Short mmCIF file of C-alpha atoms in Angstrom, two decimals:
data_model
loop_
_atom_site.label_atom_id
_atom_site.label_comp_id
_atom_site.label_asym_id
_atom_site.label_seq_id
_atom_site.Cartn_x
_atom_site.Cartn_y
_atom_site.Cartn_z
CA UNK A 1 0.00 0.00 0.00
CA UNK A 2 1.08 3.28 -1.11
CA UNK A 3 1.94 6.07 1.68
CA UNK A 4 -1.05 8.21 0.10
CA UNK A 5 -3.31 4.90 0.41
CA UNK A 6 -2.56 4.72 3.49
CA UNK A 7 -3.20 8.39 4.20
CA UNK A 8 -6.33 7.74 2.77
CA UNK A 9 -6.72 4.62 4.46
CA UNK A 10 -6.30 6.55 8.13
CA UNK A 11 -8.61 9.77 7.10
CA UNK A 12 -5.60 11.85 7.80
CA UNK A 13 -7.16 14.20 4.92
CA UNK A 14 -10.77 13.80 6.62
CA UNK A 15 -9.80 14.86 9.71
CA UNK A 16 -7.90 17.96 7.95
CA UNK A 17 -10.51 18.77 5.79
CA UNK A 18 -12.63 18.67 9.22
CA UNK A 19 -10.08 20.56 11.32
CA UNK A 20 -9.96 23.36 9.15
CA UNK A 21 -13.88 23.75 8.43
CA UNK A 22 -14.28 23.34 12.33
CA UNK A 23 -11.42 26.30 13.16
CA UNK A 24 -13.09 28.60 10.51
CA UNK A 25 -16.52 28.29 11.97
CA UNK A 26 -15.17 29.21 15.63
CA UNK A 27 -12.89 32.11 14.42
CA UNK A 28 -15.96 33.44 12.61
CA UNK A 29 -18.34 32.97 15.75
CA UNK A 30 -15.61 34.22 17.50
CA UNK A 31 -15.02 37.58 15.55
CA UNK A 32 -18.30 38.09 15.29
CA UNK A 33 -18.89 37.96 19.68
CA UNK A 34 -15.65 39.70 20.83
CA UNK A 35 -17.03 42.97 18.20
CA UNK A 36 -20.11 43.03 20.09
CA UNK A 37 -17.98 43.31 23.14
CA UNK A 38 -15.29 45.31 21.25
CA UNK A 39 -12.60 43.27 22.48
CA UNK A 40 -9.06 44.07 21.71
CA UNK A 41 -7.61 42.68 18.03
CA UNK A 42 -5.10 40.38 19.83
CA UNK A 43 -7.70 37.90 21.57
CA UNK A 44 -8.92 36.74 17.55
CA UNK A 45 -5.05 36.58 16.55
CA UNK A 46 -4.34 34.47 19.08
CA UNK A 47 -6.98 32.56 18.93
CA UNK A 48 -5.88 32.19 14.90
CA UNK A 49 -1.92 31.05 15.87
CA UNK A 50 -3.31 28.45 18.50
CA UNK A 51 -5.90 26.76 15.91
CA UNK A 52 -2.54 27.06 13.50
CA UNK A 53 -0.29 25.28 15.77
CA UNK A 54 -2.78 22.28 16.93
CA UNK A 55 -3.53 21.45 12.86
CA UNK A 56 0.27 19.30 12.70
CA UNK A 57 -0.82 18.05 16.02
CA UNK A 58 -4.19 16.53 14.88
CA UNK A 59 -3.00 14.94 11.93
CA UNK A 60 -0.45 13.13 13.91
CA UNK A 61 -2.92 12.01 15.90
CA UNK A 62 -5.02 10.85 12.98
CA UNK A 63 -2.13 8.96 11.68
CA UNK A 64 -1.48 7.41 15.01
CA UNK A 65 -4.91 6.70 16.23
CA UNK A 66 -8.04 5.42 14.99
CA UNK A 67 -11.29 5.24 16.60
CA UNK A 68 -12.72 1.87 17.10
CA UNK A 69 -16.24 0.29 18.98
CA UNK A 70 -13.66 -0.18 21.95
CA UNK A 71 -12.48 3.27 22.37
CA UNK A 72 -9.35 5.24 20.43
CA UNK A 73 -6.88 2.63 19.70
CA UNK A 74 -3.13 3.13 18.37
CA UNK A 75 -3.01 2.16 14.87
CA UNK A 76 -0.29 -0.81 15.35
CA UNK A 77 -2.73 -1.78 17.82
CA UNK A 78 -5.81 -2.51 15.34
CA UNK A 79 -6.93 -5.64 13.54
CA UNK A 80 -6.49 -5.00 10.35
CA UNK A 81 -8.66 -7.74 9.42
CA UNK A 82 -12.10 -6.02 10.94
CA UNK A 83 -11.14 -2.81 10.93
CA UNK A 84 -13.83 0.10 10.61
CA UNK A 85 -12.49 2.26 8.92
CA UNK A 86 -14.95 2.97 6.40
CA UNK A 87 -17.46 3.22 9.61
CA UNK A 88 -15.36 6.14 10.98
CA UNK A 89 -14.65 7.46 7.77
CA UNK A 90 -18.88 7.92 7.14
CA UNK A 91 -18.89 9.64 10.62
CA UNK A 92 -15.99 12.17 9.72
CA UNK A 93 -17.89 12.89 6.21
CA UNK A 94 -21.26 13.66 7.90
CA UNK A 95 -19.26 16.21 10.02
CA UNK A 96 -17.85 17.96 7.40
CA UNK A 97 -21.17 18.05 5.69
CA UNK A 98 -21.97 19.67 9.01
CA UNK A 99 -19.27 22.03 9.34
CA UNK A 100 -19.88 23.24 5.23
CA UNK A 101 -23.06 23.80 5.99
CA UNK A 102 -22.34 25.92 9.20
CA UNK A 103 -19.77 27.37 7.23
CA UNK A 104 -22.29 28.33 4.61
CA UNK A 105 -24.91 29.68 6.70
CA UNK A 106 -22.33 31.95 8.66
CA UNK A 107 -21.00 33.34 5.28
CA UNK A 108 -24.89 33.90 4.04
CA UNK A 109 -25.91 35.86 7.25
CA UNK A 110 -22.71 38.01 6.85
CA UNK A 111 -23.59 38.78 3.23
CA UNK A 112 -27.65 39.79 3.95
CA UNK A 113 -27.70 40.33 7.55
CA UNK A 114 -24.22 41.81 8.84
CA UNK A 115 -23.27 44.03 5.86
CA UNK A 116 -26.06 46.01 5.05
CA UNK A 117 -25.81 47.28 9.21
CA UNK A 118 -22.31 48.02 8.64
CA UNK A 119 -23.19 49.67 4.96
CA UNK A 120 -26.27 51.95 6.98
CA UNK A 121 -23.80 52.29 10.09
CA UNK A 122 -23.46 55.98 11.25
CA UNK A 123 -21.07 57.95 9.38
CA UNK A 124 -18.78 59.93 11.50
CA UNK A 125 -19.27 64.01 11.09
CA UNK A 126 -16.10 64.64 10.04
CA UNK A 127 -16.86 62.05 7.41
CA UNK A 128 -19.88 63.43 6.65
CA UNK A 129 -18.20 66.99 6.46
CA UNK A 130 -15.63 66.05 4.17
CA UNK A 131 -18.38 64.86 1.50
CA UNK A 132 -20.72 67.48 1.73
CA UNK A 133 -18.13 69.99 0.62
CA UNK A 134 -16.48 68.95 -2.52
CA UNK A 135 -13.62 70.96 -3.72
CA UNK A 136 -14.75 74.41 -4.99
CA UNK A 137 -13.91 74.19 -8.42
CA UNK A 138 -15.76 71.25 -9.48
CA UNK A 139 -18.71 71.00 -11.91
CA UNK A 140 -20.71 68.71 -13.44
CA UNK A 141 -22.45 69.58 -16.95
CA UNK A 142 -25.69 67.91 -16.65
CA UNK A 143 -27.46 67.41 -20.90
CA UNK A 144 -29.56 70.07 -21.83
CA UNK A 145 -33.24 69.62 -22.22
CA UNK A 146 -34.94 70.06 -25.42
CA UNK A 147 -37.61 72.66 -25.11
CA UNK A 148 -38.53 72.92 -28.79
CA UNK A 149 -42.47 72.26 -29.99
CA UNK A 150 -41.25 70.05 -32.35
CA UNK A 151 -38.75 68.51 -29.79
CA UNK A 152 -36.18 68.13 -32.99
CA UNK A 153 -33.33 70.14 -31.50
CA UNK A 154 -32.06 67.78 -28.80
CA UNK A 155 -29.05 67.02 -31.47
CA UNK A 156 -27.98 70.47 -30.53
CA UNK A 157 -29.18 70.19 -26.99
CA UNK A 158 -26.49 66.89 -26.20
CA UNK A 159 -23.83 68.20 -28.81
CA UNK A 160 -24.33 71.96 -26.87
CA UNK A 161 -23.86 70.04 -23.53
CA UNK A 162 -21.09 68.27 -24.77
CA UNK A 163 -18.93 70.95 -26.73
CA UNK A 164 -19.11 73.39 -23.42
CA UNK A 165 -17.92 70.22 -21.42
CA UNK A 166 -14.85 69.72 -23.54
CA UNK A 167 -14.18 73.04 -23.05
CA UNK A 168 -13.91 73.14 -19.79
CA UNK A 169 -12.04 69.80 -19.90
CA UNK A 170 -9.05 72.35 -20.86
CA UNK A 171 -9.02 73.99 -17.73
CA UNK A 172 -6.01 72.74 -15.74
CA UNK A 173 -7.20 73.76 -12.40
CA UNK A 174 -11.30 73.27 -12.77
CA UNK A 175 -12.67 69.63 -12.31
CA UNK A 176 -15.19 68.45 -14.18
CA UNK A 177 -17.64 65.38 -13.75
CA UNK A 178 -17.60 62.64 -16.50
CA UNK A 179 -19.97 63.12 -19.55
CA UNK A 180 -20.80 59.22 -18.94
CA UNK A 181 -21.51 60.11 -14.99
CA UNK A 182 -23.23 63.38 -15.55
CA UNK A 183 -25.53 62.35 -18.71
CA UNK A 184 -26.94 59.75 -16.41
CA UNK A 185 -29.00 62.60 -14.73
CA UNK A 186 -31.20 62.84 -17.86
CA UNK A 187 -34.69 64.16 -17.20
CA UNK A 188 -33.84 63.03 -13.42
CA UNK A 189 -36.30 63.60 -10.39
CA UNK A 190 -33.07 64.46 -7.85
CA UNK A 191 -32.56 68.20 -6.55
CA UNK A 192 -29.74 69.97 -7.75
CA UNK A 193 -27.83 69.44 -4.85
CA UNK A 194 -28.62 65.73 -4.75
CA UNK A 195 -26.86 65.38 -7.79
CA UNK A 196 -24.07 67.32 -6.63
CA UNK A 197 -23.61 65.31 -3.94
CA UNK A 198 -23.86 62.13 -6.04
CA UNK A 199 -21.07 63.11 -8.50
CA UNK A 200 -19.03 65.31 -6.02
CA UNK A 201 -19.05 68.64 -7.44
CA UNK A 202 -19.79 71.72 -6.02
CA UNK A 203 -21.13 73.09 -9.17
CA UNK A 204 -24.30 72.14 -11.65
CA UNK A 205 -24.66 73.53 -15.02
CA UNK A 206 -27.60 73.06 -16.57
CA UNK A 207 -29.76 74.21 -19.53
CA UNK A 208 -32.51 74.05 -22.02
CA UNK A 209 -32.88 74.64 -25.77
CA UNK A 210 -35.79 75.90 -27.23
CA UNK A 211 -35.97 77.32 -31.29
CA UNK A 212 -38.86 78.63 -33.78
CA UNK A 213 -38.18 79.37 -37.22
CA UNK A 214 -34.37 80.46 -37.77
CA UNK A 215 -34.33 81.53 -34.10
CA UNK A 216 -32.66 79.76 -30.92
CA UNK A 217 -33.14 80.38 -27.17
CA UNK A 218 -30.72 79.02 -25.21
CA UNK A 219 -30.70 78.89 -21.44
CA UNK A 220 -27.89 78.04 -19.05
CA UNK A 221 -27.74 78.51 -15.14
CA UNK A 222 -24.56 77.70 -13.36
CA UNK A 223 -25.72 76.85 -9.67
CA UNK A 224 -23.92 76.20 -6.18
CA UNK A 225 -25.35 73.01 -4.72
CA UNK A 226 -24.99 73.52 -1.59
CA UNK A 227 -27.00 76.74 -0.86
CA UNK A 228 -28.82 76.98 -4.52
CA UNK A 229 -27.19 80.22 -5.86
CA UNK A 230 -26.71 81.34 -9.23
CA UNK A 231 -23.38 82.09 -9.84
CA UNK A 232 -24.36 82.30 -13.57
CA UNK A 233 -27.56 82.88 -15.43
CA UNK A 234 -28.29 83.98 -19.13
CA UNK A 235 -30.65 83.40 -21.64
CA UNK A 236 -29.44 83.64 -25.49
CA UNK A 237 -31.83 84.45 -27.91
CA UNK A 238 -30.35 84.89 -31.64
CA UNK A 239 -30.12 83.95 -34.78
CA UNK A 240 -29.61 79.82 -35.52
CA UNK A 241 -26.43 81.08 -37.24
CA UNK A 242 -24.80 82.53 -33.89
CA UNK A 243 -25.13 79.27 -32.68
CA UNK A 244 -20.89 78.97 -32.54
CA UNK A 245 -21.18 82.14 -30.63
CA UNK A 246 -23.33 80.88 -28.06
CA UNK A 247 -21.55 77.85 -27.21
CA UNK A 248 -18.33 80.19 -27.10
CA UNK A 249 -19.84 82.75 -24.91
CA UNK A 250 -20.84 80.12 -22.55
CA UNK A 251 -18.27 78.18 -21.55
CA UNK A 252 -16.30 81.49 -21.45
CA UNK A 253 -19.08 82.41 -18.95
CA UNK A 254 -18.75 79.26 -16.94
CA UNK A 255 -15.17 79.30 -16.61
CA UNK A 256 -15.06 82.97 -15.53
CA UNK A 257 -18.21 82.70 -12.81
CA UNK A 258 -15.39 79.17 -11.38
CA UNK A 259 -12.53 81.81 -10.79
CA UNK A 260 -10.30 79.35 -13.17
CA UNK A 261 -6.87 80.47 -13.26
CA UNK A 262 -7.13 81.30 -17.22
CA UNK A 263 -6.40 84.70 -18.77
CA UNK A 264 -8.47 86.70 -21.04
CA UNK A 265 -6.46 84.67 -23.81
CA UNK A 266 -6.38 81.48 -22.42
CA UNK A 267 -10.47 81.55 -22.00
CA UNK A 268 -10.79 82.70 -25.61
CA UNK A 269 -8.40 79.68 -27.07
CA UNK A 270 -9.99 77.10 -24.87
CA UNK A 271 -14.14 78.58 -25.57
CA UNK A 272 -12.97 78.26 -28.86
CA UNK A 273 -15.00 75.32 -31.61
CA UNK A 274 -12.42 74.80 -33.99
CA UNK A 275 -14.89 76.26 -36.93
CA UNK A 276 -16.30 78.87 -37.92
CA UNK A 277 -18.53 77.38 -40.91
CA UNK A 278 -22.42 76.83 -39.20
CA UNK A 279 -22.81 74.33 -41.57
CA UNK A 280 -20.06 71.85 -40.59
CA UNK A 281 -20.80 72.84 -36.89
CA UNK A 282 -24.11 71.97 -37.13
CA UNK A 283 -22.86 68.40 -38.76
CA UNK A 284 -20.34 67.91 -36.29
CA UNK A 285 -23.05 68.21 -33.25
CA UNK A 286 -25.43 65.59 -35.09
CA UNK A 287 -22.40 63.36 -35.29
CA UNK A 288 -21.38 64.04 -31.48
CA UNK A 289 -25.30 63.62 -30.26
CA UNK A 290 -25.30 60.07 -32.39
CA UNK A 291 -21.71 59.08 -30.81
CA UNK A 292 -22.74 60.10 -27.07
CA UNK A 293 -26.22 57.50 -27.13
CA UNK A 294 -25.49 54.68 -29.05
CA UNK A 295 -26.41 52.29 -26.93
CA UNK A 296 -24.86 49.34 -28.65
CA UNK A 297 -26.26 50.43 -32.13
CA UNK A 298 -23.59 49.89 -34.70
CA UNK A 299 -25.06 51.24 -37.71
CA UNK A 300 -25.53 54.28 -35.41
CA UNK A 301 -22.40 54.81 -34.85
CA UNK A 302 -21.30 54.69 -38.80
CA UNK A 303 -24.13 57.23 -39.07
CA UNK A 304 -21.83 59.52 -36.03
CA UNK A 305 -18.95 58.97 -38.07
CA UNK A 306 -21.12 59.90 -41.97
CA UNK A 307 -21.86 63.61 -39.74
CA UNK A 308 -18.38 64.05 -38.99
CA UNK A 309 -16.69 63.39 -41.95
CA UNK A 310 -19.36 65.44 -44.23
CA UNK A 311 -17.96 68.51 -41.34
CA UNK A 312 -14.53 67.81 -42.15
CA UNK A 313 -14.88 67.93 -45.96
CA UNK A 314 -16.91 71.14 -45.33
CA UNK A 315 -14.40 72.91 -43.19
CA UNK A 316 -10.95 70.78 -43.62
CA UNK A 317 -9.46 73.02 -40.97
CA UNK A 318 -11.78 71.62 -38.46
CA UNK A 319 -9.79 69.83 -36.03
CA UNK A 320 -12.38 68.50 -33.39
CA UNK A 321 -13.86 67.09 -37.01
CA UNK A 322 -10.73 64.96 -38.17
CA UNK A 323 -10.33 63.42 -34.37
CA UNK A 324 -13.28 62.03 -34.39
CA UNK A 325 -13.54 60.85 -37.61
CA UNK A 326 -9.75 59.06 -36.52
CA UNK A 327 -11.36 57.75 -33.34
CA UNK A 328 -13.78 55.75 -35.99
CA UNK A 329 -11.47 54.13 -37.61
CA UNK A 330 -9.29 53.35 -34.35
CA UNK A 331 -12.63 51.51 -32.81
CA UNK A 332 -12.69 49.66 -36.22
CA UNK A 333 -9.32 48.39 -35.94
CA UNK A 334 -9.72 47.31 -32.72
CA UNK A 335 -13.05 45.42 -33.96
CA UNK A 336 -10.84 43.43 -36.39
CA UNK A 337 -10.83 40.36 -34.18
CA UNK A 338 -14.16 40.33 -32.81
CA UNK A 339 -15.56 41.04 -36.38
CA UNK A 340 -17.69 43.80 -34.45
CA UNK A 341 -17.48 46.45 -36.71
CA UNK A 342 -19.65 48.71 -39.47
CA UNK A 343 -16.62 48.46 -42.39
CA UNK A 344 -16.28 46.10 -44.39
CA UNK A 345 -12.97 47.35 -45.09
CA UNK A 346 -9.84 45.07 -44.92
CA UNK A 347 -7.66 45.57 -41.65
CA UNK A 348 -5.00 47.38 -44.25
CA UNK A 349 -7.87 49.60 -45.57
CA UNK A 350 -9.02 51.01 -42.14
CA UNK A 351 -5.15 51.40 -41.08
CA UNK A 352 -4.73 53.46 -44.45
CA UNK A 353 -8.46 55.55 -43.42
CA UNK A 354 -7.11 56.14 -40.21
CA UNK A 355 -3.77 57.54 -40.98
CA UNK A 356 -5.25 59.86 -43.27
CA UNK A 357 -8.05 61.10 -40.80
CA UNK A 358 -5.12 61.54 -37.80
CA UNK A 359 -3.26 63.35 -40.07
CA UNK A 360 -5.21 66.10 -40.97
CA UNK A 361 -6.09 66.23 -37.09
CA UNK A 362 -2.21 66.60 -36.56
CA UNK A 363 -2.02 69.57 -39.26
CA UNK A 364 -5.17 71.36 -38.20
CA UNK A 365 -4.18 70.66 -34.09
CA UNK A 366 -5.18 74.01 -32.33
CA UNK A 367 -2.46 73.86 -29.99
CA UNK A 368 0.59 71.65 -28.84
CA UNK A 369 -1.41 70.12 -26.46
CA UNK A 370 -3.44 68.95 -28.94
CA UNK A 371 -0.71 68.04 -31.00
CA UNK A 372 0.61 65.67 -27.83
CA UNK A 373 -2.99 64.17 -28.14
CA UNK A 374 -2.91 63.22 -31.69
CA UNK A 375 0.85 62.10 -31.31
CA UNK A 376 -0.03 59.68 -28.34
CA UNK A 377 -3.08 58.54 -30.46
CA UNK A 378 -0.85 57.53 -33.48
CA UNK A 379 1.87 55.50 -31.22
CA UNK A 380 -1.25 53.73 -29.81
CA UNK A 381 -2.33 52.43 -32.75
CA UNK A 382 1.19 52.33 -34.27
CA UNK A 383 2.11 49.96 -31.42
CA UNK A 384 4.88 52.00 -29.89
CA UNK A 385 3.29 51.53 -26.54
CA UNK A 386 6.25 53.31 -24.80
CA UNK A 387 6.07 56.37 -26.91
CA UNK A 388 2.23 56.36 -26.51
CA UNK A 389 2.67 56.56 -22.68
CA UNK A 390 5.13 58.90 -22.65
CA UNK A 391 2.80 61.14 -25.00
CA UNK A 392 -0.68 60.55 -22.90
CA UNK A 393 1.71 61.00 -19.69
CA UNK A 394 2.65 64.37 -21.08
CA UNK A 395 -0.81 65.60 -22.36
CA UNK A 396 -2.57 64.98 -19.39
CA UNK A 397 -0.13 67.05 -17.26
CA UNK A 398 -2.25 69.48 -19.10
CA UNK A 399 -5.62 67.81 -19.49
CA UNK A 400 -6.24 66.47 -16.80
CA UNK A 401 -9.99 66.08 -17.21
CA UNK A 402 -9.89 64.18 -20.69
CA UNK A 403 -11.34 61.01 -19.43
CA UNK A 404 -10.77 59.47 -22.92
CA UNK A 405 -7.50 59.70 -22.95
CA UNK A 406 -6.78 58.93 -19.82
CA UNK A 407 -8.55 55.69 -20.71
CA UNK A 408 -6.37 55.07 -23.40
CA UNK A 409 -3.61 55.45 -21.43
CA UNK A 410 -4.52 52.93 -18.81
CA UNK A 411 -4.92 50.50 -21.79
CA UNK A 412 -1.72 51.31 -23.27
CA UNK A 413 -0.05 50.99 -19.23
CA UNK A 414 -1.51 47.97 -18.81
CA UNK A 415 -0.39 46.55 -22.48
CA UNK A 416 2.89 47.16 -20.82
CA UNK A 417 2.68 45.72 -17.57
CA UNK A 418 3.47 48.97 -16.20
CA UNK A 419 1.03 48.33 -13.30
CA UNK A 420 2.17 51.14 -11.01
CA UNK A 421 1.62 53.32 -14.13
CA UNK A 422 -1.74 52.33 -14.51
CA UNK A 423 -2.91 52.93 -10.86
CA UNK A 424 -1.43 56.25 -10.52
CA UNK A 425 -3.29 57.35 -13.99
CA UNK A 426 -6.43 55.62 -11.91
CA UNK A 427 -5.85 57.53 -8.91
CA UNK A 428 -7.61 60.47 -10.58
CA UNK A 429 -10.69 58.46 -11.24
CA UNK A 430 -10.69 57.19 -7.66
CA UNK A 431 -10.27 60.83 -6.09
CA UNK A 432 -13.44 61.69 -8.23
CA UNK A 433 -14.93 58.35 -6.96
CA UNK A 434 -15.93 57.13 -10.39
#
């Protein structure tokens, strides 16, 4: 007989098996009393090194012994011939049927019984303190609502939302909420400062779009959540083609109502659309409403991508155009594999539509920064991971905000294995508690 046979043979592995279950069960009963008495940390740890040390010491035992009709018997000392070992190995199963279920029940109360107390326990007021006030310049851009009679404008409603959110992605020092976390608010029921408190901003901007004829009304109030003031509140009523100049004007607004750290000529570069031409702006907002609610759809989203490439070809200058016309193609390649994309273009074919599209977003790049954006973009997909990071790294020194990039460089961290890379990118996301 083999020396695991004869392991078997002795229920050395039973009476583990049953040691262990047993010692959980009693540390967990135990944990659980000595809280409710708030006993000191040392009396479970103890009790953890003593169950520790006596495991070697049963299975000796077990290997040694054996239980018999007569009483516990050495092992050299049984008959061999009527031993009942299968008799005492039936007892040791039902017990750590027994102790599994124990086990079982002990880790079902703590899941539906224990943890929502300790969720609902009282938060401390400092605690509470600290979460009720946010850091001042924060803000979250909830979607506009469209006020229209025809309710046919909330294309520019989302794409207005959006555009004065990426501007105010470009203020170093200002804090802004997620589009994905603050579009979630849609049409909600919460107060103002509910929300607030939800995302963790100290600031909501929100607005409504209403238009007749060639007209547009736009409304926007920037409010403090925790008292209700307007720090900002206009109403624009002109002409459909001002429409640039409104979303311009506002974020300009917003940023200047914050107290952002931006000059008069920083605030002008970063309110700025990247077009002047109504016609391409108006095709680029269609494209960005499609993009930001496409729930899965992905003929959708090669109808977001038709709207920004007819506002590229209609103003080639327009930068924001060309990006997202790249960022197409970049989803596409990434689709090759999973055979999840709208092209039927050849991998080659939607390398070759890319590079063209990230190009002319390199040429027409309003700034440096932006220029570090595209750059990082084309080492991504050029799979000079190191490069990439280093570019991302660099651009959002001075984006901070741009959640999509910051995304991409988590992926492209990760791709390397730089782990500690990838949690300090993170560590932005977990300060906003996203």
């Amino acid at each position: 007989m083999s020396f695991f046979e004869e392991l078997k043979r002795r229920n050395v592995f039973r009476v583990g098996i049953a040691y262990v279950l047993l010692g959980w069960v009693v540390l967990q009963a135990a944990d659980f009393a000595l809280d409710l008495i708030d006993a000191p940390n040392w009396i479970i740890q103890a009790m953890f090194i003593i169950g520790l040390a006596g495991l070697p010491i049963t299975l000796f035992f077990a290997w040694a012994f054996e239980i018999t009709p007569e009483g516990i018997k050495r092992e050299e000392d049984v008959d061999r011939s009527s031993s009942i070992t299968p008799t005492t190995g039936r007892k040791l199963d039902k017990a750590i049927i027994a102790f599994l279920t124990l086990a079982l029940l002990l880790v079902l109360g703590e899941r539906f019984f224990l943890a929502p107390e300790r969720i609902a326990a009282p938060v401390e007021p400092e605690a509470q303190n600290e979460r009720a006030q946010p850091p001042a310049k924060t803000v979250a851009v909830l979607p506009f609502a469209d006020m229209s009679q025809a309710q046919d404008q909330d294309w520019f409603a989302d794409g207005l939302a959006e555009e004065i959110l990426n501007s105010l992605v470009r203020v170093p020092d200002l804090r802004v909420a997620s589009r994905t976390s603050s579009f979630q608010y849609r049409n909600t029921a919460l107060s103002i400062q509910e929300v607030a408190n939800q995302l963790g901003v100290a600031h909501v901007l929100e607005g409504s779009v209403r238009s007749a004829g060639d007209r547009i009304r736009v409304t926007a109030q920037l409010i403090r959540a925790d008292d209700g003031f307007h720090l900002f509140s206009e109403s624009y009523d002109r002409d459909v083609e001002d429409m640039i100049g409104i979303q311009e004007d506002l974020a300009r607004a917003i940023a200047t109502a914050l107290e952002t750290s931006l000059d008069p000529e920083a605030l002008d570069a970063m309110a700025q659309v990247g077009t002047q031409s109504i016609s391409a702006y108006q095709a680029y907002l269609r494209g960005l409403q499609l993009r930001l609610n496409l729930g899965g759809d992905v003929g959708r989203r090669a109808e977001a991508y038709a709207r920004f490439e007819e506002a590229r070809k209609i103003d080639p200058g327009f930068f924001s155009a060309h990006l997202e016309a790249a960022e197409y193609w970049k989803v596409e390649l990434a689709n090759i594999r999973t055979n999840a994309g709208s092209s039927e273009r050849s991998p080659r074919g939607k390398l070759a539509a890319y590079r063209e599209r990230i190009e002319a977003a390199n040429r027409t790049a309003r700034s440096e920064i932006d220029r570090l954006r595209v750059m990082a973009d084309q080492a991504e997909v050029d799979v000079r991971l190191r490069e990439a990071l280093d570019l991302y790294t660099r651009y959002l020194e001075a984006r901070p905000n741009d959640d999509v990039a910051r995304f991409s460089a988590v992926t492209v961290a990760l791709m390397l294995r730089e782990r500690s890379a990838a949690r300090d990118l993170s560590a932005t996301w977990v300060e906003r508690g996203m």
